[in-house]
Coordinates of C-alpha atoms and ligand atoms in Angstrom, one line a residue:
M1 CA -16.8 -29.0 12.8
D2 CA -14.6 -30.4 15.6
V3 CA -16.6 -28.8 18.5
E4 CA -14.3 -30.0 21.2
G5 CA -11.2 -28.8 19.3
L6 CA -12.8 -25.4 18.8
K7 CA -13.6 -25.1 22.6
K8 CA -10.1 -26.2 23.5
Y9 CA -8.3 -23.8 21.1
S10 CA -10.6 -20.8 21.6
A11 CA -9.8 -21.2 25.4
L12 CA -6.1 -20.9 24.4
H13 CA -6.8 -17.7 22.6
P14 CA -9.5 -16.0 24.6
K15 CA -11.2 -12.8 23.7
P16 CA -10.6 -10.0 26.3
A17 CA -13.9 -9.0 27.8
G18 CA -15.6 -5.9 26.3
L19 CA -13.2 -5.5 23.3
T20 CA -14.6 -4.8 19.9
L21 CA -12.6 -4.2 16.8
Q22 CA -13.5 -3.6 13.2
Y23 CA -12.0 -4.9 10.0
G24 CA -11.0 -1.6 8.5
T25 CA -9.1 -0.3 5.5
A26 CA -6.1 -2.4 6.5
G27 CA -7.7 -5.3 8.3
F28 CA -7.5 -5.4 12.1
R29 CA -5.0 -3.2 13.8
S30 CA -4.5 -2.8 17.6
K31 CA -2.0 -3.2 20.4
A32 CA -0.4 -6.6 19.8
Q33 CA -1.5 -8.0 23.2
Q34 CA -5.2 -7.5 22.3
L35 CA -5.0 -9.5 19.1
E36 CA -4.4 -13.1 19.8
H37 CA -8.1 -14.1 19.6
V38 CA -8.4 -12.0 16.4
M39 CA -5.5 -13.9 14.8
F40 CA -7.0 -17.3 15.8
R41 CA -10.4 -16.3 14.4
M42 CA -8.9 -14.9 11.2
G43 CA -7.2 -18.3 10.7
M44 CA -10.6 -19.8 10.9
L45 CA -12.1 -17.2 8.6
A46 CA -9.3 -17.8 6.0
A47 CA -10.2 -21.5 6.0
L48 CA -13.8 -20.7 5.4
R49 CA -13.0 -18.2 2.7
S50 CA -10.8 -20.8 1.1
R51 CA -13.7 -23.3 1.0
A52 CA -16.1 -20.6 -0.3
T53 CA -13.8 -19.6 -3.2
G54 CA -12.2 -23.1 -3.8
A55 CA -8.8 -21.3 -3.8
T56 CA -5.8 -20.5 -1.5
I57 CA -6.3 -17.5 0.8
G58 CA -3.5 -15.4 2.4
V59 CA -3.2 -14.2 5.9
M60 CA -0.6 -11.5 6.6
V61 CA 0.3 -10.6 10.2
T62 CA 1.5 -7.0 10.2
A63 CA 0.7 -3.5 11.3
S64 CA 2.6 -1.9 8.5
H65 CA 3.9 1.6 9.5
N66 CA 2.3 1.6 12.9
P67 CA 4.5 1.5 16.1
E68 CA 6.4 -1.7 16.9
E69 CA 4.0 -2.5 19.8
D70 CA 1.0 -2.7 17.5
N71 CA 0.1 -5.5 15.2
G72 CA -2.5 -6.4 12.7
V73 CA -3.9 -8.9 10.3
K74 CA -5.5 -8.9 6.9
L75 CA -6.7 -11.6 4.5
V76 CA -5.7 -11.8 0.9
D77 CA -8.2 -13.0 -1.7
P78 CA -7.4 -15.5 -4.5
L79 CA -5.9 -13.2 -7.0
G80 CA -3.8 -11.3 -4.4
E81 CA -6.5 -8.7 -3.9
M82 CA -7.8 -7.4 -0.6
L83 CA -10.5 -9.4 1.1
H84 CA -13.9 -9.0 -0.6
P85 CA -16.0 -6.3 1.2
S86 CA -18.9 -8.8 1.9
W87 CA -16.4 -10.9 4.0
E88 CA -15.1 -7.9 5.9
E89 CA -18.4 -8.0 7.8
Y90 CA -18.0 -11.7 8.6
A91 CA -14.4 -10.9 9.8
T92 CA -15.8 -8.2 12.2
Q93 CA -18.6 -10.6 13.4
L94 CA -16.2 -13.4 14.1
A95 CA -13.5 -11.2 15.7
N96 CA -16.1 -9.8 18.1
A97 CA -18.0 -12.9 19.0
E98 CA -17.8 -14.1 22.6
D99 CA -15.8 -17.3 23.0
Q100 CA -18.9 -19.4 23.6
E101 CA -20.6 -18.0 20.5
L102 CA -17.9 -19.0 18.1
Q103 CA -19.4 -22.2 16.8
K104 CA -22.8 -20.5 16.2
I105 CA -21.1 -17.6 14.3
V106 CA -19.1 -20.0 12.1
T107 CA -22.2 -21.9 11.2
E108 CA -24.0 -18.6 10.4
I109 CA -21.2 -17.5 8.1
C110 CA -21.2 -20.9 6.4
Q111 CA -24.9 -20.5 5.8
K112 CA -24.8 -16.9 4.6
A113 CA -21.8 -17.4 2.3
A114 CA -22.7 -20.9 1.1
V115 CA -19.5 -22.5 2.5
N116 CA -19.3 -26.3 2.1
Q117 CA -17.5 -27.4 5.3
Q118 CA -16.5 -30.7 3.7
K119 CA -14.3 -29.0 1.1
D120 CA -10.5 -28.7 1.4
A121 CA -9.1 -25.4 2.7
S122 CA -5.7 -24.0 1.9
V123 CA -4.1 -20.9 3.5
F124 CA -0.7 -19.1 3.0
I125 CA 0.6 -17.2 6.0
G126 CA 3.2 -14.5 6.2
R127 CA 4.4 -12.1 8.9
D128 CA 6.5 -9.0 9.5
T129 CA 9.5 -8.6 11.8
R130 CA 7.6 -7.3 14.9
P131 CA 8.5 -9.2 18.1
S132 CA 4.8 -10.2 18.5
S133 CA 4.3 -11.5 15.0
K134 CA 5.6 -15.0 15.4
E135 CA 3.3 -15.9 18.3
L136 CA 0.4 -14.2 16.6
S137 CA 0.9 -16.1 13.4
Q138 CA 0.9 -19.3 15.5
A139 CA -2.6 -18.4 16.6
V140 CA -3.6 -18.0 12.9
I141 CA -2.3 -21.5 12.3
D142 CA -4.4 -22.8 15.2
G143 CA -7.4 -21.2 13.7
I144 CA -6.8 -22.8 10.3
S145 CA -6.1 -26.2 11.8
V146 CA -9.1 -26.3 14.1
L147 CA -11.3 -26.0 11.0
G148 CA -9.3 -28.8 9.3
G149 CA -7.5 -26.5 6.8
Q150 CA -4.1 -26.9 5.3
Y151 CA -1.5 -24.2 5.5
H152 CA 1.9 -23.1 4.3
D153 CA 3.8 -20.7 6.5
Y154 CA 6.1 -18.4 4.5
G155 CA 7.4 -16.9 7.7
L156 CA 9.0 -13.5 7.3
V157 CA 7.8 -11.9 4.1
T158 CA 6.9 -8.4 2.9
T159 CA 3.1 -7.9 2.6
P160 CA 3.3 -7.7 -1.3
Q161 CA 5.3 -10.9 -1.4
L162 CA 2.5 -12.7 0.3
H163 CA 0.0 -11.2 -2.1
Y164 CA 2.2 -12.3 -4.9
V165 CA 2.6 -16.0 -3.9
V166 CA -1.2 -16.3 -3.3
C167 CA -1.9 -15.0 -6.8
C168 CA 0.8 -17.3 -8.3
Q169 CA -0.7 -20.3 -6.5
N170 CA -4.3 -19.6 -7.7
T171 CA -3.3 -18.9 -11.3
Q172 CA -1.5 -22.2 -11.7
G173 CA 1.9 -20.5 -12.1
Q174 CA 0.7 -18.2 -14.8
Y175 CA 1.7 -15.2 -12.7
G176 CA 5.0 -16.8 -11.6
K177 CA 6.2 -19.4 -9.1
P178 CA 4.6 -19.2 -5.7
T179 CA 8.0 -18.9 -3.9
L180 CA 10.2 -16.1 -2.8
E181 CA 12.9 -17.4 -5.2
G182 CA 10.3 -17.2 -8.0
Y183 CA 9.5 -13.6 -7.0
Y184 CA 13.2 -12.6 -7.0
Q185 CA 13.8 -14.3 -10.3
K186 CA 10.8 -12.8 -12.1
L187 CA 11.5 -9.2 -10.9
S188 CA 15.3 -9.3 -11.4
K189 CA 15.1 -10.8 -14.9
A190 CA 12.7 -8.0 -16.0
F191 CA 14.8 -5.4 -14.2
T192 CA 18.1 -6.6 -15.7
E193 CA 16.7 -6.5 -19.2
L194 CA 15.5 -3.0 -18.7
I195 CA 18.7 -1.8 -17.1
K196 CA 20.8 -3.3 -19.9
K197 CA 18.9 -1.2 -22.4
S198 CA 19.7 1.9 -20.5
L199 CA 23.4 1.0 -20.1
S200 CA 23.7 0.5 -23.8
S201 CA 22.5 4.2 -24.1
G202 CA 25.4 5.3 -21.9
E203 CA 23.8 5.6 -18.5
A204 CA 26.2 5.5 -15.6
Q205 CA 26.0 3.2 -12.6
R206 CA 23.0 3.9 -10.4
Q207 CA 23.3 4.4 -6.6
L208 CA 20.5 4.4 -4.1
K209 CA 20.3 4.7 -0.4
I210 CA 17.3 2.8 1.1
D211 CA 15.8 3.4 4.6
C212 CA 14.0 0.1 5.4
A213 CA 12.1 1.5 8.5
N214 CA 13.9 -1.2 10.6
G215 CA 11.5 -3.7 9.0
I216 CA 11.2 -6.6 6.7
G217 CA 12.3 -4.8 3.6
A218 CA 16.0 -5.0 4.7
L219 CA 15.9 -8.8 5.1
K220 CA 14.3 -9.3 1.7
L221 CA 16.6 -6.8 -0.1
A222 CA 19.5 -8.8 1.4
E223 CA 18.0 -12.0 0.0
M224 CA 17.5 -10.4 -3.3
E225 CA 20.9 -8.9 -3.6
T226 CA 22.5 -11.8 -5.5
Y227 CA 19.9 -11.4 -8.2
F228 CA 20.6 -7.7 -8.8
P229 CA 22.6 -6.5 -11.8
K230 CA 25.9 -5.1 -10.7
E231 CA 25.1 -1.8 -12.3
V232 CA 22.8 -0.9 -9.5
Q233 CA 24.3 -0.3 -6.1
I234 CA 22.0 -0.1 -3.2
Q235 CA 22.9 0.7 0.4
V236 CA 20.5 -0.3 3.1
Y237 CA 19.9 1.8 6.2
N238 CA 17.7 1.1 9.2
D239 CA 17.9 -2.6 8.7
G240 CA 16.4 -3.4 12.1
T241 CA 19.5 -4.6 13.8
K242 CA 19.9 -1.5 16.0
E243 CA 16.7 0.5 16.3
K244 CA 13.0 0.0 16.6
L245 CA 10.6 -0.7 13.7
N246 CA 9.2 2.5 12.2
H247 CA 10.7 4.7 14.9
L248 CA 11.6 8.1 13.4
C249 CA 12.1 6.4 10.0
G250 CA 10.2 4.7 7.2
A251 CA 8.0 6.0 4.4
D252 CA 5.2 7.2 6.6
F253 CA 7.5 9.2 8.9
V254 CA 9.2 10.8 6.0
K255 CA 5.9 11.6 4.2
V256 CA 4.1 12.9 7.3
H257 CA 7.0 14.9 8.7
Q258 CA 8.5 15.9 5.3
K259 CA 12.0 15.3 6.6
P260 CA 14.7 12.6 6.3
P261 CA 14.6 9.5 8.5
K262 CA 16.9 9.1 11.4
G263 CA 19.9 6.9 10.6
L264 CA 20.5 7.8 7.0
D265 CA 23.3 10.2 6.2
M266 CA 22.3 12.1 3.1
K267 CA 24.7 14.0 1.0
P268 CA 23.5 16.7 -1.5
N269 CA 21.8 15.3 -4.5
E270 CA 22.1 11.7 -3.5
S271 CA 19.1 9.5 -4.4
C272 CA 17.3 8.1 -1.3
C273 CA 14.1 6.3 -0.6
S274 CA 12.2 4.9 2.3
F275 CA 10.1 1.7 2.6
D276 CA 7.5 1.3 5.3
G277 CA 7.5 -1.4 7.9
D278 CA 6.0 -4.2 5.7
A279 CA 7.5 -2.8 2.5
D280 CA 4.3 -2.0 0.6
R281 CA 5.0 1.7 0.4
I282 CA 7.8 3.8 -0.9
V283 CA 8.7 7.4 -1.1
Y284 CA 11.9 9.0 -2.7
Y285 CA 13.7 12.1 -1.6
Y286 CA 17.0 14.1 -1.8
K287 CA 18.7 17.1 -0.3
D288 CA 19.7 19.9 -2.6
T289 CA 23.0 21.7 -2.5
A290 CA 21.5 24.4 -0.3
G291 CA 20.5 21.7 2.2
H292 CA 16.7 21.8 1.4
F293 CA 14.9 18.5 1.7
H294 CA 12.8 17.4 -1.3
L295 CA 10.1 14.7 -1.0
I296 CA 9.0 12.8 -4.1
D297 CA 5.8 11.1 -3.0
G298 CA 3.3 8.6 -4.4
D299 CA 1.8 11.3 -6.6
K300 CA 5.1 12.1 -8.3
I301 CA 5.8 8.3 -8.6
A302 CA 2.4 7.9 -10.4
T303 CA 3.3 10.9 -12.6
L304 CA 6.7 9.5 -13.6
I305 CA 5.2 6.1 -14.4
S306 CA 2.3 7.7 -16.4
I307 CA 4.6 9.7 -18.6
F308 CA 6.8 6.7 -19.3
L309 CA 3.9 4.3 -20.1
K310 CA 2.1 6.9 -22.2
E311 CA 5.2 7.4 -24.3
L312 CA 5.7 3.7 -24.8
L313 CA 2.0 3.1 -25.7
A314 CA 2.3 5.8 -28.3
K315 CA 5.4 4.2 -29.7
V316 CA 3.8 0.8 -30.0
G317 CA 0.9 2.6 -31.7
Q318 CA -1.8 1.1 -29.4
T319 CA -4.8 3.1 -28.3
L320 CA -5.1 1.4 -25.0
K321 CA -7.1 3.2 -22.4
M322 CA -4.9 4.5 -19.6
A323 CA -5.9 6.3 -16.4
V324 CA -4.6 7.4 -13.1
V325 CA -6.5 6.7 -9.8
Q326 CA -5.8 8.9 -6.8
T327 CA -7.4 9.7 -3.5
A328 CA -8.4 13.1 -2.0
Y329 CA -4.9 13.2 -0.4
A330 CA -3.2 13.5 -3.8
N331 CA -1.6 16.9 -4.0
G332 CA -3.8 19.2 -6.2
S333 CA -0.7 20.1 -8.3
S334 CA -0.2 16.5 -9.3
T335 CA -3.8 16.1 -10.4
R336 CA -3.5 19.3 -12.4
Y337 CA -0.2 18.2 -14.0
L338 CA -1.5 14.8 -14.9
E339 CA -4.7 16.1 -16.5
E340 CA -3.3 19.2 -18.2
T341 CA 0.3 18.3 -19.1
V342 CA 0.5 14.5 -19.3
Q343 CA -3.1 14.5 -20.5
V344 CA -4.3 11.4 -18.8
P345 CA -7.7 11.0 -17.2
V346 CA -7.5 11.1 -13.4
Y347 CA -10.1 9.6 -11.0
C348 CA -10.5 10.2 -7.3
V349 CA -11.7 7.4 -5.0
K350 CA -12.1 6.8 -1.3
T351 CA -9.0 6.2 0.8
G352 CA -7.9 2.6 1.0
V353 CA -6.1 0.4 -1.5
K354 CA -9.1 -1.7 -2.3
H355 CA -10.9 1.3 -3.7
L356 CA -8.0 2.4 -5.9
H357 CA -7.3 -1.1 -7.1
H358 CA -11.0 -1.7 -8.0
K359 CA -11.2 1.6 -10.0
A360 CA -7.8 0.9 -11.8
Q361 CA -9.2 -2.5 -13.0
E362 CA -11.6 -0.6 -15.3
F363 CA -8.8 0.4 -17.7
D364 CA -6.3 -1.3 -20.0
V365 CA -3.6 0.4 -18.0
G366 CA -4.7 1.6 -14.6
I367 CA -2.0 3.4 -12.5
Y368 CA -2.9 3.9 -8.9
F369 CA -1.0 5.5 -6.1
E370 CA -1.8 7.0 -2.7
A371 CA 0.2 10.1 -1.9
N372 CA 1.8 8.1 0.9
G373 CA 3.6 5.9 -1.7
H374 CA 1.3 2.9 -1.8
G375 CA 0.5 2.0 -5.4
T376 CA 1.0 -0.1 -8.5
V377 CA -0.1 -0.5 -12.1
L378 CA -2.7 -2.9 -13.4
F379 CA -2.7 -4.1 -17.0
S380 CA -5.9 -5.7 -18.3
K381 CA -5.5 -9.3 -19.6
A382 CA -6.3 -8.0 -23.1
A383 CA -3.7 -5.3 -23.0
E384 CA -1.1 -7.7 -21.6
N385 CA -1.8 -10.2 -24.4
T386 CA -1.5 -7.5 -27.1
I387 CA 1.8 -6.2 -25.7
R388 CA 3.3 -9.7 -25.4
Q389 CA 2.3 -10.5 -28.9
L390 CA 3.8 -7.3 -30.3
A391 CA 7.0 -7.9 -28.4
K392 CA 7.3 -11.3 -30.1
E393 CA 5.9 -10.7 -33.6
E394 CA 5.9 -7.0 -34.5
K395 CA 8.0 -6.4 -37.7
D396 CA 8.7 -2.7 -37.1
D397 CA 11.9 -2.7 -34.9
A398 CA 11.1 0.5 -33.0
K399 CA 7.6 -0.7 -32.2
R400 CA 8.8 -4.2 -31.2
E401 CA 11.5 -2.7 -28.9
A402 CA 8.9 -0.4 -27.2
A403 CA 6.6 -3.4 -26.7
K404 CA 9.5 -5.4 -25.2
V405 CA 10.1 -2.6 -22.7
L406 CA 6.4 -2.6 -21.8
E407 CA 6.5 -6.4 -21.5
N408 CA 9.4 -6.2 -19.0
M409 CA 7.5 -3.4 -17.1
I410 CA 4.5 -5.8 -16.8
D411 CA 6.8 -8.5 -15.3
L412 CA 8.5 -6.0 -13.0
I413 CA 5.4 -4.6 -11.6
N414 CA 3.6 -6.5 -8.8
Q415 CA 0.1 -6.1 -10.0
T416 CA -1.5 -7.7 -6.9
V417 CA -0.8 -4.7 -4.6
G418 CA 1.6 -1.8 -4.0
D419 CA 5.1 -3.2 -3.5
A420 CA 8.1 -1.1 -2.3
I421 CA 10.7 -3.4 -3.8
S422 CA 9.0 -3.7 -7.2
D423 CA 8.1 0.0 -7.3
M424 CA 11.7 0.9 -6.5
L425 CA 12.9 -1.2 -9.4
V426 CA 10.3 0.2 -11.7
I427 CA 11.3 3.8 -10.8
E428 CA 15.1 3.0 -11.1
A429 CA 14.5 1.4 -14.5
I430 CA 12.4 4.4 -15.8
L431 CA 14.9 7.0 -14.5
A432 CA 17.8 5.0 -16.1
L433 CA 15.9 4.6 -19.4
K434 CA 14.9 8.2 -19.6
G435 CA 18.3 9.4 -18.3
L436 CA 16.6 11.4 -15.6
T437 CA 18.0 12.5 -12.2
L438 CA 15.9 12.7 -9.1
Q439 CA 16.1 16.5 -9.4
Q440 CA 14.7 16.5 -12.9
W441 CA 12.0 14.2 -11.9
D442 CA 11.1 16.4 -8.9
A443 CA 11.0 19.4 -11.1
L444 CA 8.1 18.1 -13.2
Y445 CA 5.8 20.1 -11.0
T446 CA 5.8 21.8 -7.6
D447 CA 3.6 20.5 -4.9
F448 CA 1.0 22.9 -3.5
P449 CA 1.9 23.5 0.2
S450 CA -0.2 21.1 2.3
R451 CA -0.7 19.9 5.9
L452 CA -2.1 16.7 7.3
L453 CA -3.3 16.7 10.9
K454 CA -5.1 14.4 13.4
V455 CA -7.9 15.4 15.8
Q456 CA -9.1 13.2 18.7
V457 CA -12.8 12.9 19.1
A458 CA -15.1 10.8 21.3
D459 CA -16.5 8.9 18.3
R460 CA -14.9 9.5 14.9
Q461 CA -17.9 7.8 13.2
V462 CA -20.0 10.9 13.8
I463 CA -18.2 12.2 10.7
D464 CA -19.8 10.8 7.5
T465 CA -18.5 11.8 4.1
T466 CA -19.4 11.8 0.4
D467 CA -17.8 12.7 -3.0
A468 CA -14.8 10.4 -2.5
E469 CA -14.5 11.7 1.1
R470 CA -14.0 15.3 0.0
R471 CA -17.2 16.6 1.7
A472 CA -18.6 15.9 5.2
V473 CA -22.3 15.1 5.4
T474 CA -22.3 15.0 9.2
P475 CA -22.1 16.4 11.8
P476 CA -24.4 19.2 10.8
G477 CA -22.7 22.5 10.1
L478 CA -19.2 21.1 9.7
Q479 CA -19.0 21.2 5.9
E480 CA -20.4 24.8 5.9
K481 CA -17.7 25.8 8.3
I482 CA -15.0 24.2 6.3
D483 CA -16.3 25.9 3.1
A484 CA -16.1 29.2 4.9
L485 CA -12.6 28.6 6.1
V486 CA -11.4 27.5 2.7
K487 CA -12.7 30.7 1.2
K488 CA -10.3 32.7 3.3
Y489 CA -7.2 31.4 1.5
K490 CA -6.0 31.3 -2.0
L491 CA -5.6 28.1 -4.0
S492 CA -7.0 26.3 -1.0
R493 CA -8.8 23.0 -0.4
A494 CA -9.5 21.1 2.8
F495 CA -11.4 18.0 3.9
V496 CA -11.8 15.7 6.9
R497 CA -12.5 12.0 7.3
P498 CA -12.4 9.4 10.1
S499 CA -9.3 7.3 9.8
G500 CA -9.8 3.6 9.1
T501 CA -6.6 2.6 10.9
E502 CA -6.4 4.9 13.9
D503 CA -8.8 6.3 16.4
V504 CA -8.6 9.8 15.0
V505 CA -10.1 12.2 12.5
R506 CA -7.7 13.2 9.7
V507 CA -7.7 16.8 8.5
Y508 CA -6.0 17.7 5.2
A509 CA -5.5 21.2 3.8
E510 CA -3.7 22.8 0.9
A511 CA -3.1 26.5 0.2
D512 CA -0.9 28.9 -1.6
T513 CA 1.8 29.1 1.1
Q514 CA 2.9 26.6 3.8
E515 CA 1.8 29.1 6.5
N516 CA -1.6 29.3 5.0
A517 CA -1.9 25.5 4.6
D518 CA -0.9 25.2 8.3
A519 CA -3.3 27.9 9.4
L520 CA -6.2 26.4 7.4
A521 CA -5.5 22.9 8.7
H522 CA -5.4 24.2 12.2
E523 CA -8.7 26.1 11.8
V524 CA -10.4 23.1 10.3
S525 CA -9.1 21.0 13.2
L526 CA -10.7 23.4 15.6
A527 CA -14.0 23.1 13.7
V528 CA -13.8 19.3 14.0
Y529 CA -12.9 19.5 17.6
H530 CA -15.9 21.8 18.4
L531 CA -18.5 20.2 16.1
A532 CA -17.6 16.5 16.2
G533 CA -17.0 16.1 20.0
G534 CA -13.3 16.7 20.5
K535 CA -11.5 14.8 23.2
G536 CA -8.7 16.2 25.4
A537 CA -7.2 19.6 24.8
P538 CA -8.1 21.6 21.7
P539 CA -5.7 21.3 18.8
Q540 CA -2.8 23.8 19.0
P541 CA -1.5 25.9 16.1
I542 CA 1.4 24.4 14.2
Ligands
LIG1 P1 -6.4 5.9 7.3 O1 -5.9 5.7 8.6 O2 -7.8 5.3 7.0 O3 -6.2 7.3 6.9 C1 -4.1 5.1 6.2 C2 -3.7 5.9 5.0 C3 -4.3 5.2 3.8 C4 -3.9 3.7 3.7 C5 -4.2 3.1 5.1 C6 -3.7 1.6 5.1 C7 -3.3 8.3 4.8 C8 -3.8 9.7 4.9 N1 -4.1 7.3 5.1 O4 -5.5 5.1 6.3 O5 -3.9 5.9 2.6 O6 -2.6 3.6 3.3 O7 -3.6 3.8 6.1 O8 -2.4 1.5 5.5 O9 -2.1 8.2 4.4
LIG2 ZN1 2.5 -1.0 4.7

């Protein structure tokens, strides 16, 4: 280790005194000005992780749907997955070490994780459009360089694009070319082939309005435009040229507030969707002729994809094991519809993409989505091989054609992580092939009324949960109180958990009417406030 270099560079990126941060569900997130040292150290950690795995590691600088003033960083593992949990702990240790302890902590990590410091290290870097992102990604570069690692800076990319190129690089091109051009070509080829099939069955031109949250999605859609088939017309709104990132727009705003974003004029029955700030989430919506807003969230996206893939698998005559993975935030109506009507097994896991991804890997076809619109589909290697072989060699025309559609779906889906661009193309292709309007899709089932709230407490970690976060174990008495409140309402359900990305406790409630869901969520918020050390004024009714 270049001890002098380390001293010099860590002095350039000093840690603010008394600051401790934790590598949470989405890496580190905080106010941008608190993050320079974290970026530098995550550059170092990525170099170490690269040496430990013998593969290229990704570092993405973004705070996704958080306000423009925030920023964040997360590491991407060799196959494009989230950082392995054992290394999250090293990330937290390294980020919180005092400047003078850095060398010692690096040595400790190398010992614990059997890192050979002589090996080559390779890191891919990407960043979102936040004003702070460029400088922070320079700090990441300093961290990689100080430990003698090589890097490739992809500059402005969506989070899923960075995951994609990391996966391509480490699978020797099997997943695609590790370039943005390779990404655009792979997706657009698969999409064009699918759309062509729908056009031959008489589908009209498709139109879609996209709110890009004033983020990276707008830039990348513009780059991709030349690759799109002419039959699909997209109009981009909130492209970041006028307004602030994620401000009153984007997938998170639309989902949480259940209303359209600012800056997108919506006529009745027009198809619209919103990306989040780093383009790894997507939600759809439309306004009906009476002016009512209809949100089509991640649960309904998972449902549409499940129906489509189940039909195709039946057509190719394969008994591949398919399942849907959700979190406790999935609307109860979606779970019921998937289990009873679509007849696909549904599993509930803890919040956080890594948990969903991990569970989905257990199946031949694992569909996972968070209600907020983050999700994708995973195909096992065996399932993929079977499908590709059937698409090439199957004698029965109908079966072969169905296998070809599945093959294109495999190529269109970004299997490394949820991807707004890829998901949008998957959805557009399915709607076109099935000849479905947004209204018909929306009518598959009706969401149970729900409400998501935040409560401020002194220390959110006093809340510990079990059963995929659906029950609180501590503080004492809280779960009993929630159970009693839930009993007061029909078709009701409620749970609380500490957020992994914000200093709040999240409260979720469902009930038979919106008023009841709101009232239940409010009463549970008060219980959290009183039993878990609420901060500031008590929560107000909605
Ligand atoms: P937290 O802050 O832990 O609830 C939020 C989302 C997650 C996930 C992460 C990462 C909700 C209720 N929670 O996590 O689903 O997307 O951010 O971005 O939407
Ligand atoms: Zn995001």
